[in-house]
Amino acid sequence: MNTADLFKQKTVFSLEVFPPKRESSLQSIYNAFENLKEIHPDFISVTYGAGGSSNINATANIADRLVHNYGYTAVAHLAGIGLKKADVDHIIDNLLPMGVNNILALRGDEREGIEKGDFEHAVDLISYIKGKYGDKVNIIAACYPEGHIEAHNIVEDVKHLKEKVDAGASQLITQLFFNNDSFYRFKERCDLVGIKVPIQAGIMPVANKKQIERIVTLCGVELPTKFTKIMSRYEDNPEALRDAGIAYAIDQIVDLITQGVDGIHLYTMNNPYIATRIHEAIKNLI
Ligand code: FAD
């Protein structure tokens, strides 16, 4: 299954999970998959590094299970930083026989101890995969409605995004955002530079204040007043904060779907309860 084809039929609804850092926590994610069955997501993507395990085997093993034990379509994230071409070949040659042909190709972020690899930017990885594997792999890329944190300016960032699409990315998934207006402005910029591939909006329901503060520091997204008021009012009441976070995410999603978004990608933070509640509220809209 090529996930880019899904957009021709419907508003795509997908989930993201991350491999736990500790092997011992793996069972918790498999339990989560059981609980996600009700949702029938169009695909589930599995991160690589980025706060979870940075062992590509962990990503591949989870993707394999998603396909073979649960019948889901899986997307494997692949961050090129520190990798050589031969590493990428090895990873993809391992994923394809598992039935995992959808790859979210990223640059990744500097980590301690990482040596220089063959891919400076995501576009280099995308070009390489496209050149080597052609249509055997469906390539997805990341995008940033408010601009990538390192970008000199938003115009350059969108120009680089266009390069990723021209190199072979057939669909895009955004970084999380809490202000839909920034997404709509971004869509207009994409239209202006001729980016025509589907763009899924990445939505992260707030589960706890610390988690959001850490993420915001890492990626620099705007926190609207309406959102910060929720965090301040309920910071000492985890259940209320969770419920308000779910309501906020549902509100964002309903607005996005009403405005004709191509798809929603839910950052589940491996929490099936939150994903299920959000899906329950929007399932008749997608
Ligand atoms: P790039 O597209 O290379 O962009 C990075 C920066 O370089 C931008 O500022 C861009 O404007 C600039 N740039 C791009 N091309 C050029 C060029 N040719 N010349 C000069 N400047 C250029 N990280 C992980 O480690 N693992 C994951 O699983 C993961 N999953 C993610 C999923 C999504 C949906 C998103 C949005 C991000 C994810 N990330 C993940 C984070 C991502 O790796 C970081 O945001 C990283 O800093 C940038 O990755 P990129 O692929 O967007 O890089």
mmCIF file of C-alpha atoms and ligand atoms in Angstrom:
data_model
loop_
_atom_site.group_PDB
_atom_site.id
_atom_site.type_symbol
_atom_site.label_atom_id
_atom_site.label_comp_id
_atom_site.label_asym_id
_atom_site.label_seq_id
_atom_site.Cartn_x
_atom_site.Cartn_y
_atom_site.Cartn_z
ATOM 1 C CA MET A 1 0.000 0.000 0.000
ATOM 2 C CA ASN A 2 1.274 3.386 -1.035
ATOM 3 C CA THR A 3 -0.015 5.843 1.593
ATOM 4 C CA ALA A 4 0.031 8.768 -0.892
ATOM 5 C CA ASP A 5 -2.828 7.066 -2.782
ATOM 6 C CA LEU A 6 -5.104 7.229 0.264
ATOM 7 C CA PHE A 7 -5.604 10.961 -0.150
ATOM 8 C CA LYS A 8 -7.470 10.416 -3.416
ATOM 9 C CA GLN A 9 -10.224 8.660 -1.457
ATOM 10 C CA LYS A 10 -10.643 10.412 1.880
ATOM 11 C CA THR A 11 -9.404 12.702 4.634
ATOM 12 C CA VAL A 12 -6.529 10.586 5.879
ATOM 13 C CA PHE A 13 -6.304 9.880 9.592
ATOM 14 C CA SER A 14 -3.029 8.429 10.850
ATOM 15 C CA LEU A 15 -1.215 7.934 14.125
ATOM 16 C CA GLU A 16 2.390 8.199 15.229
ATOM 17 C CA VAL A 17 4.051 6.012 17.839
ATOM 18 C CA PHE A 18 7.613 5.842 19.082
ATOM 19 C CA PRO A 19 9.672 2.806 20.106
ATOM 20 C CA PRO A 20 10.199 2.951 23.881
ATOM 21 C CA LYS A 21 13.795 3.529 24.965
ATOM 22 C CA ARG A 22 13.734 0.444 27.191
ATOM 23 C CA GLU A 23 13.141 -3.018 25.698
ATOM 24 C CA SER A 24 11.106 -3.825 28.794
ATOM 25 C CA SER A 25 8.512 -1.208 27.801
ATOM 26 C CA LEU A 26 7.899 -2.790 24.398
ATOM 27 C CA GLN A 27 4.920 -4.762 25.660
ATOM 28 C CA SER A 28 3.187 -1.501 26.569
ATOM 29 C CA ILE A 29 3.262 -0.393 22.946
ATOM 30 C CA TYR A 30 1.949 -3.739 21.726
ATOM 31 C CA ASN A 31 -0.896 -3.415 24.223
ATOM 32 C CA ALA A 32 -1.524 0.040 22.789
ATOM 33 C CA PHE A 33 -1.876 -1.457 19.281
ATOM 34 C CA GLU A 34 -4.580 -3.799 20.583
ATOM 35 C CA ASN A 35 -6.439 -0.786 21.934
ATOM 36 C CA LEU A 36 -6.051 1.174 18.690
ATOM 37 C CA LYS A 37 -7.838 -1.513 16.659
ATOM 38 C CA GLU A 38 -11.175 0.243 17.049
ATOM 39 C CA ILE A 39 -9.792 3.327 15.308
ATOM 40 C CA HIS A 40 -8.749 1.719 12.006
ATOM 41 C CA PRO A 41 -6.113 4.388 11.297
ATOM 42 C CA ASP A 42 -5.139 4.737 7.633
ATOM 43 C CA PHE A 43 -1.539 4.167 8.696
ATOM 44 C CA ILE A 44 0.646 4.204 11.775
ATOM 45 C CA SER A 45 4.096 5.743 11.595
ATOM 46 C CA VAL A 46 6.966 4.662 13.821
ATOM 47 C CA THR A 47 9.656 7.168 14.755
ATOM 48 C CA TYR A 48 13.396 6.559 14.783
ATOM 49 C CA GLY A 49 15.422 8.411 17.429
ATOM 50 C CA ALA A 50 13.666 11.697 18.302
ATOM 51 C CA GLY A 51 13.023 11.018 21.990
ATOM 52 C CA GLY A 52 12.367 7.302 21.536
ATOM 53 C CA SER A 53 14.866 4.544 20.815
ATOM 54 C CA SER A 54 17.545 5.457 18.223
ATOM 55 C CA ASN A 55 17.944 1.837 17.198
ATOM 56 C CA ILE A 56 16.576 1.397 13.671
ATOM 57 C CA ASN A 57 15.892 -2.266 14.464
ATOM 58 C CA ALA A 58 13.398 -1.129 17.093
ATOM 59 C CA THR A 59 11.574 0.957 14.460
ATOM 60 C CA ALA A 60 11.661 -1.907 11.952
ATOM 61 C CA ASN A 61 10.497 -4.521 14.479
ATOM 62 C CA ILE A 62 7.521 -2.423 15.511
ATOM 63 C CA ALA A 63 6.631 -1.636 11.881
ATOM 64 C CA ASP A 64 6.859 -5.341 11.066
ATOM 65 C CA ARG A 65 4.501 -6.202 13.921
ATOM 66 C CA LEU A 66 2.078 -3.492 12.892
ATOM 67 C CA VAL A 67 1.822 -5.051 9.439
ATOM 68 C CA HIS A 68 1.873 -8.739 10.264
ATOM 69 C CA ASN A 69 0.224 -9.007 13.675
ATOM 70 C CA TYR A 70 -2.304 -6.194 13.415
ATOM 71 C CA GLY A 71 -2.856 -5.701 9.664
ATOM 72 C CA TYR A 72 -2.053 -1.977 9.727
ATOM 73 C CA THR A 73 -0.189 -0.043 7.049
ATOM 74 C CA ALA A 74 3.103 1.064 8.605
ATOM 75 C CA VAL A 75 5.335 4.012 7.829
ATOM 76 C CA ALA A 76 8.952 3.831 9.036
ATOM 77 C CA HIS A 77 10.710 7.100 9.890
ATOM 78 C CA LEU A 78 14.294 7.248 8.689
ATOM 79 C CA ALA A 79 16.611 10.055 9.800
ATOM 80 C CA GLY A 80 19.659 10.306 7.525
ATOM 81 C CA ILE A 81 21.969 12.042 9.981
ATOM 82 C CA GLY A 82 25.140 10.006 10.535
ATOM 83 C CA LEU A 83 24.113 7.349 7.991
ATOM 84 C CA LYS A 84 26.084 6.214 4.948
ATOM 85 C CA LYS A 85 24.416 5.190 1.711
ATOM 86 C CA ALA A 86 25.129 1.532 2.513
ATOM 87 C CA ASP A 87 23.297 1.906 5.856
ATOM 88 C CA VAL A 88 20.238 3.278 4.077
ATOM 89 C CA ASP A 89 20.334 0.398 1.568
ATOM 90 C CA HIS A 90 20.550 -2.071 4.425
ATOM 91 C CA ILE A 91 17.617 -0.489 6.280
ATOM 92 C CA ILE A 92 15.351 -0.282 3.229
ATOM 93 C CA ASP A 93 16.300 -3.743 1.965
ATOM 94 C CA ASN A 94 15.229 -5.003 5.382
ATOM 95 C CA LEU A 95 11.955 -3.032 5.446
ATOM 96 C CA LEU A 96 10.678 -3.864 1.940
ATOM 97 C CA PRO A 97 10.259 -7.641 2.469
ATOM 98 C CA MET A 98 8.326 -6.813 5.661
ATOM 99 C CA GLY A 99 5.792 -4.953 3.531
ATOM 100 C CA VAL A 100 6.989 -1.552 4.751
ATOM 101 C CA ASN A 101 7.455 0.557 1.615
ATOM 102 C CA ASN A 102 6.374 3.948 3.017
ATOM 103 C CA ILE A 103 9.278 5.914 4.467
ATOM 104 C CA LEU A 104 9.260 9.287 6.204
ATOM 105 C CA ALA A 105 12.682 10.560 5.125
ATOM 106 C CA LEU A 106 14.183 13.101 7.525
ATOM 107 C CA ARG A 107 17.440 14.783 8.265
ATOM 108 C CA GLY A 108 17.236 14.185 12.033
ATOM 109 C CA ASP A 109 18.973 16.237 14.689
ATOM 110 C CA GLU A 110 22.581 16.271 15.901
ATOM 111 C CA ARG A 111 23.160 13.892 18.794
ATOM 112 C CA GLU A 112 26.291 13.362 20.810
ATOM 113 C CA GLY A 113 28.679 10.886 19.207
ATOM 114 C CA ILE A 114 27.144 11.004 15.724
ATOM 115 C CA GLU A 115 29.714 10.938 12.932
ATOM 116 C CA LYS A 116 29.312 12.714 9.635
ATOM 117 C CA GLY A 117 27.215 10.705 7.216
ATOM 118 C CA ASP A 118 26.362 10.937 3.523
ATOM 119 C CA PHE A 119 23.207 13.057 3.893
ATOM 120 C CA GLU A 120 23.459 16.691 4.907
ATOM 121 C CA HIS A 121 19.784 17.513 4.440
ATOM 122 C CA ALA A 122 16.608 15.493 4.081
ATOM 123 C CA VAL A 123 16.555 16.360 0.385
ATOM 124 C CA ASP A 124 19.820 14.433 -0.065
ATOM 125 C CA LEU A 125 18.281 11.338 1.517
ATOM 126 C CA ILE A 126 15.085 11.706 -0.524
ATOM 127 C CA SER A 127 17.046 12.037 -3.804
ATOM 128 C CA TYR A 128 19.133 9.031 -2.911
ATOM 129 C CA ILE A 129 16.153 6.805 -2.046
ATOM 130 C CA LYS A 130 14.256 7.923 -5.151
ATOM 131 C CA GLY A 131 17.278 7.287 -7.394
ATOM 132 C CA LYS A 132 17.965 3.878 -5.935
ATOM 133 C CA TYR A 133 14.468 2.502 -5.277
ATOM 134 C CA GLY A 134 12.225 4.491 -7.637
ATOM 135 C CA ASP A 135 8.547 3.708 -7.143
ATOM 136 C CA LYS A 136 9.252 0.747 -4.862
ATOM 137 C CA VAL A 137 9.333 3.243 -1.987
ATOM 138 C CA ASN A 138 6.767 5.944 -1.247
ATOM 139 C CA ILE A 139 8.646 8.859 0.267
ATOM 140 C CA ILE A 140 7.063 11.191 2.825
ATOM 141 C CA ALA A 141 8.762 14.350 4.132
ATOM 142 C CA ALA A 142 8.420 16.635 7.153
ATOM 143 C CA CYS A 143 7.311 20.266 6.983
ATOM 144 C CA TYR A 144 6.966 23.169 9.394
ATOM 145 C CA PRO A 145 3.969 25.554 9.298
ATOM 146 C CA GLU A 146 5.787 28.093 11.474
ATOM 147 C CA GLY A 147 9.173 27.439 9.852
ATOM 148 C CA HIS A 148 11.883 25.030 10.953
ATOM 149 C CA ILE A 149 13.676 26.275 14.076
ATOM 150 C CA GLU A 150 17.015 26.598 12.212
ATOM 151 C CA ALA A 151 15.582 28.256 9.094
ATOM 152 C CA HIS A 152 16.901 31.769 8.341
ATOM 153 C CA ASN A 153 13.445 32.754 7.198
ATOM 154 C CA ILE A 154 10.143 31.210 6.224
ATOM 155 C CA VAL A 155 10.608 31.835 2.486
ATOM 156 C CA GLU A 156 13.876 29.889 2.359
ATOM 157 C CA ASP A 157 12.308 27.119 4.414
ATOM 158 C CA VAL A 158 9.430 26.696 1.952
ATOM 159 C CA LYS A 159 11.877 26.781 -0.976
ATOM 160 C CA HIS A 160 13.780 23.920 0.630
ATOM 161 C CA LEU A 161 10.483 22.121 1.159
ATOM 162 C CA LYS A 162 9.735 22.441 -2.557
ATOM 163 C CA GLU A 163 13.153 20.869 -3.252
ATOM 164 C CA LYS A 164 12.133 17.872 -1.140
ATOM 165 C CA VAL A 165 8.919 17.472 -3.133
ATOM 166 C CA ASP A 166 10.752 17.873 -6.453
ATOM 167 C CA ALA A 167 13.256 15.242 -5.305
ATOM 168 C CA GLY A 168 10.478 12.691 -4.794
ATOM 169 C CA ALA A 169 8.432 13.284 -1.629
ATOM 170 C CA SER A 170 4.824 12.457 -2.510
ATOM 171 C CA GLN A 171 3.195 13.586 0.728
ATOM 172 C CA LEU A 172 4.050 15.822 3.687
ATOM 173 C CA ILE A 173 3.373 15.718 7.413
ATOM 174 C CA THR A 174 3.632 18.868 9.507
ATOM 175 C CA GLN A 175 5.298 19.438 12.811
ATOM 176 C CA LEU A 176 2.763 19.957 15.587
ATOM 177 C CA PHE A 177 1.124 23.357 15.863
ATOM 178 C CA PHE A 178 -1.523 24.811 18.159
ATOM 179 C CA ASN A 179 -2.665 27.719 16.027
ATOM 180 C CA ASN A 180 -4.537 26.644 12.892
ATOM 181 C CA ASP A 181 -4.006 30.043 11.303
ATOM 182 C CA SER A 182 -0.289 29.284 11.019
ATOM 183 C CA PHE A 183 -1.214 26.128 9.082
ATOM 184 C CA TYR A 184 -3.509 28.032 6.706
ATOM 185 C CA ARG A 185 -0.818 30.663 6.032
ATOM 186 C CA PHE A 186 1.684 27.858 5.401
ATOM 187 C CA LYS A 187 -0.691 26.182 2.929
ATOM 188 C CA GLU A 188 -0.921 29.459 1.022
ATOM 189 C CA ARG A 189 2.883 29.683 0.834
ATOM 190 C CA CYS A 190 2.991 26.088 -0.433
ATOM 191 C CA ASP A 191 0.425 26.950 -3.116
ATOM 192 C CA LEU A 192 2.511 29.958 -4.167
ATOM 193 C CA VAL A 193 5.679 27.888 -4.711
ATOM 194 C CA GLY A 194 3.750 25.094 -6.454
ATOM 195 C CA ILE A 195 3.761 22.386 -3.785
ATOM 196 C CA LYS A 196 0.839 20.212 -4.829
ATOM 197 C CA VAL A 197 1.303 17.021 -2.791
ATOM 198 C CA PRO A 198 -1.068 16.258 0.113
ATOM 199 C CA ILE A 199 -0.171 17.864 3.440
ATOM 200 C CA GLN A 200 -1.261 16.214 6.657
ATOM 201 C CA ALA A 201 -1.628 18.378 9.742
ATOM 202 C CA GLY A 202 0.300 17.019 12.738
ATOM 203 C CA ILE A 203 -1.744 17.411 15.911
ATOM 204 C CA MET A 204 -0.435 16.738 19.398
ATOM 205 C CA PRO A 205 -2.958 16.605 22.236
ATOM 206 C CA VAL A 206 -1.392 17.955 25.411
ATOM 207 C CA ALA A 207 -1.102 15.199 27.995
ATOM 208 C CA ASN A 208 1.071 17.028 30.494
ATOM 209 C CA LYS A 209 2.556 20.489 30.846
ATOM 210 C CA LYS A 210 6.212 19.413 31.087
ATOM 211 C CA GLN A 211 5.983 17.414 27.865
ATOM 212 C CA ILE A 212 4.595 20.367 25.911
ATOM 213 C CA GLU A 213 7.142 22.801 27.370
ATOM 214 C CA ARG A 214 9.994 20.484 26.359
ATOM 215 C CA ILE A 215 8.649 20.059 22.835
ATOM 216 C CA VAL A 216 8.023 23.756 22.387
ATOM 217 C CA THR A 217 11.615 24.502 23.446
ATOM 218 C CA LEU A 218 12.877 21.982 20.909
ATOM 219 C CA CYS A 219 10.812 23.123 17.941
ATOM 220 C CA GLY A 220 9.773 26.677 18.823
ATOM 221 C CA VAL A 221 6.061 26.580 17.983
ATOM 222 C CA GLU A 222 3.666 29.322 19.064
ATOM 223 C CA LEU A 223 1.477 28.697 22.103
ATOM 224 C CA PRO A 224 -1.783 30.658 21.709
ATOM 225 C CA THR A 225 -3.156 32.318 24.847
ATOM 226 C CA LYS A 226 -6.203 30.053 24.823
ATOM 227 C CA PHE A 227 -3.823 27.095 25.049
ATOM 228 C CA THR A 228 -1.489 28.488 27.737
ATOM 229 C CA LYS A 229 -4.519 29.372 29.864
ATOM 230 C CA ILE A 230 -5.583 25.729 29.802
ATOM 231 C CA MET A 231 -2.087 24.643 30.838
ATOM 232 C CA SER A 232 -1.895 27.138 33.709
ATOM 233 C CA ARG A 233 -5.403 26.475 34.995
ATOM 234 C CA TYR A 234 -5.100 22.682 35.058
ATOM 235 C CA GLU A 235 -1.364 22.081 35.573
ATOM 236 C CA ASP A 236 -1.981 20.523 38.991
ATOM 237 C CA ASN A 237 -4.925 18.422 37.852
ATOM 238 C CA PRO A 238 -3.643 15.841 35.337
ATOM 239 C CA GLU A 239 -7.078 14.455 34.447
ATOM 240 C CA ALA A 240 -8.564 17.882 33.823
ATOM 241 C CA LEU A 241 -5.492 18.897 31.792
ATOM 242 C CA ARG A 242 -5.781 15.724 29.711
ATOM 243 C CA ASP A 243 -9.492 16.299 29.069
ATOM 244 C CA ALA A 244 -8.962 19.960 28.177
ATOM 245 C CA GLY A 245 -6.048 18.926 25.903
ATOM 246 C CA ILE A 246 -8.298 16.418 24.133
ATOM 247 C CA ALA A 247 -11.017 19.062 23.703
ATOM 248 C CA TYR A 248 -8.470 21.539 22.299
ATOM 249 C CA ALA A 249 -7.141 18.972 19.801
ATOM 250 C CA ILE A 250 -10.685 18.036 18.703
ATOM 251 C CA ASP A 251 -11.499 21.713 18.187
ATOM 252 C CA GLN A 252 -8.359 22.119 16.029
ATOM 253 C CA ILE A 253 -9.164 18.993 14.007
ATOM 254 C CA VAL A 254 -12.811 19.905 13.372
ATOM 255 C CA ASP A 255 -11.716 23.312 12.091
ATOM 256 C CA LEU A 256 -9.001 21.777 9.870
ATOM 257 C CA ILE A 257 -11.365 19.206 8.370
ATOM 258 C CA THR A 258 -13.993 21.867 7.767
ATOM 259 C CA GLN A 259 -11.373 23.879 5.864
ATOM 260 C CA GLY A 260 -10.583 20.839 3.684
ATOM 261 C CA VAL A 261 -7.296 19.590 5.163
ATOM 262 C CA ASP A 262 -5.825 16.559 3.322
ATOM 263 C CA GLY A 263 -5.309 14.588 6.495
ATOM 264 C CA ILE A 264 -4.674 14.529 10.217
ATOM 265 C CA HIS A 265 -1.617 12.884 11.758
ATOM 266 C CA LEU A 266 -2.056 12.405 15.472
ATOM 267 C CA TYR A 267 1.035 12.370 17.672
ATOM 268 C CA THR A 268 -0.322 9.781 20.106
ATOM 269 C CA MET A 269 2.684 9.784 22.478
ATOM 270 C CA ASN A 270 1.857 6.052 22.716
ATOM 271 C CA ASN A 271 -1.341 6.855 24.591
ATOM 272 C CA PRO A 272 -4.230 4.867 23.052
ATOM 273 C CA TYR A 273 -6.780 6.349 25.455
ATOM 274 C CA ILE A 274 -6.271 9.885 24.149
ATOM 275 C CA ALA A 275 -6.152 8.721 20.509
ATOM 276 C CA THR A 276 -9.379 6.749 20.951
ATOM 277 C CA ARG A 277 -11.243 9.644 22.533
ATOM 278 C CA ILE A 278 -10.195 12.006 19.763
ATOM 279 C CA HIS A 279 -11.112 9.509 17.067
ATOM 280 C CA GLU A 280 -14.497 8.880 18.664
ATOM 281 C CA ALA A 281 -15.258 12.607 18.457
ATOM 282 C CA ILE A 282 -14.225 13.077 14.813
ATOM 283 C CA LYS A 283 -14.841 9.690 13.202
ATOM 284 C CA ASN A 284 -17.957 10.821 11.336
ATOM 285 C CA LEU A 285 -16.102 13.778 9.819
ATOM 286 C CA ILE A 286 -13.293 11.851 8.084
HETATM 287 P P1 FAD B 1 15.582 19.272 6.373
HETATM 288 O O1 FAD B 1 14.501 19.219 5.368
HETATM 289 O O2 FAD B 1 16.955 18.928 5.950
HETATM 290 O O3 FAD B 1 15.554 20.755 6.993
HETATM 291 C C1 FAD B 1 16.363 21.102 8.119
HETATM 292 C C2 FAD B 1 16.762 22.573 8.019
HETATM 293 O O4 FAD B 1 17.666 22.740 6.921
HETATM 294 C C3 FAD B 1 15.607 23.531 7.732
HETATM 295 O O5 FAD B 1 15.866 24.715 8.421
HETATM 296 C C4 FAD B 1 15.656 23.756 6.217
HETATM 297 O O6 FAD B 1 15.140 25.014 5.836
HETATM 298 C C5 FAD B 1 17.156 23.662 5.954
HETATM 299 N N1 FAD B 1 17.475 23.096 4.637
HETATM 300 C C6 FAD B 1 16.861 22.072 4.004
HETATM 301 N N2 FAD B 1 17.448 21.800 2.831
HETATM 302 C C7 FAD B 1 18.485 22.687 2.718
HETATM 303 C C8 FAD B 1 19.487 22.908 1.742
HETATM 304 N N3 FAD B 1 19.540 22.168 0.622
HETATM 305 N N4 FAD B 1 20.387 23.888 1.961
HETATM 306 C C9 FAD B 1 20.358 24.655 3.090
HETATM 307 N N5 FAD B 1 19.427 24.485 4.048
HETATM 308 C C10 FAD B 1 18.513 23.506 3.876
HETATM 309 N N6 FAD B 1 13.501 13.309 13.941
HETATM 310 C C11 FAD B 1 14.069 12.108 14.201
HETATM 311 O O7 FAD B 1 15.251 12.056 14.554
HETATM 312 N N7 FAD B 1 13.338 10.945 14.115
HETATM 313 C C12 FAD B 1 12.042 10.924 13.735
HETATM 314 O O8 FAD B 1 11.417 9.860 13.674
HETATM 315 C C13 FAD B 1 11.414 12.168 13.425
HETATM 316 N N8 FAD B 1 10.127 12.230 12.992
HETATM 317 C C14 FAD B 1 9.589 13.436 12.597
HETATM 318 C C15 FAD B 1 8.295 13.463 12.056
HETATM 319 C C16 FAD B 1 7.738 14.665 11.631
HETATM 320 C C17 FAD B 1 6.350 14.649 11.022
HETATM 321 C C18 FAD B 1 8.462 15.874 11.781
HETATM 322 C C19 FAD B 1 7.850 17.184 11.385
HETATM 323 C C20 FAD B 1 9.740 15.863 12.326
HETATM 324 C C21 FAD B 1 10.330 14.646 12.727
HETATM 325 N N9 FAD B 1 11.624 14.580 13.247
HETATM 326 C C22 FAD B 1 12.204 13.366 13.552
HETATM 327 C C23 FAD B 1 12.386 15.819 13.496
HETATM 328 C C24 FAD B 1 13.316 16.206 12.333
HETATM 329 O O9 FAD B 1 14.321 15.254 12.165
HETATM 330 C C25 FAD B 1 13.921 17.559 12.725
HETATM 331 O O10 FAD B 1 12.924 18.546 12.707
HETATM 332 C C26 FAD B 1 15.137 18.002 11.917
HETATM 333 O O11 FAD B 1 15.709 19.132 12.573
HETATM 334 C C27 FAD B 1 14.838 18.430 10.490
HETATM 335 O O12 FAD B 1 14.470 17.386 9.718
HETATM 336 P P2 FAD B 1 13.975 17.616 8.203
HETATM 337 O O13 FAD B 1 13.833 16.286 7.597
HETATM 338 O O14 FAD B 1 12.826 18.534 8.156
HETATM 339 O O15 FAD B 1 15.291 18.361 7.632
#
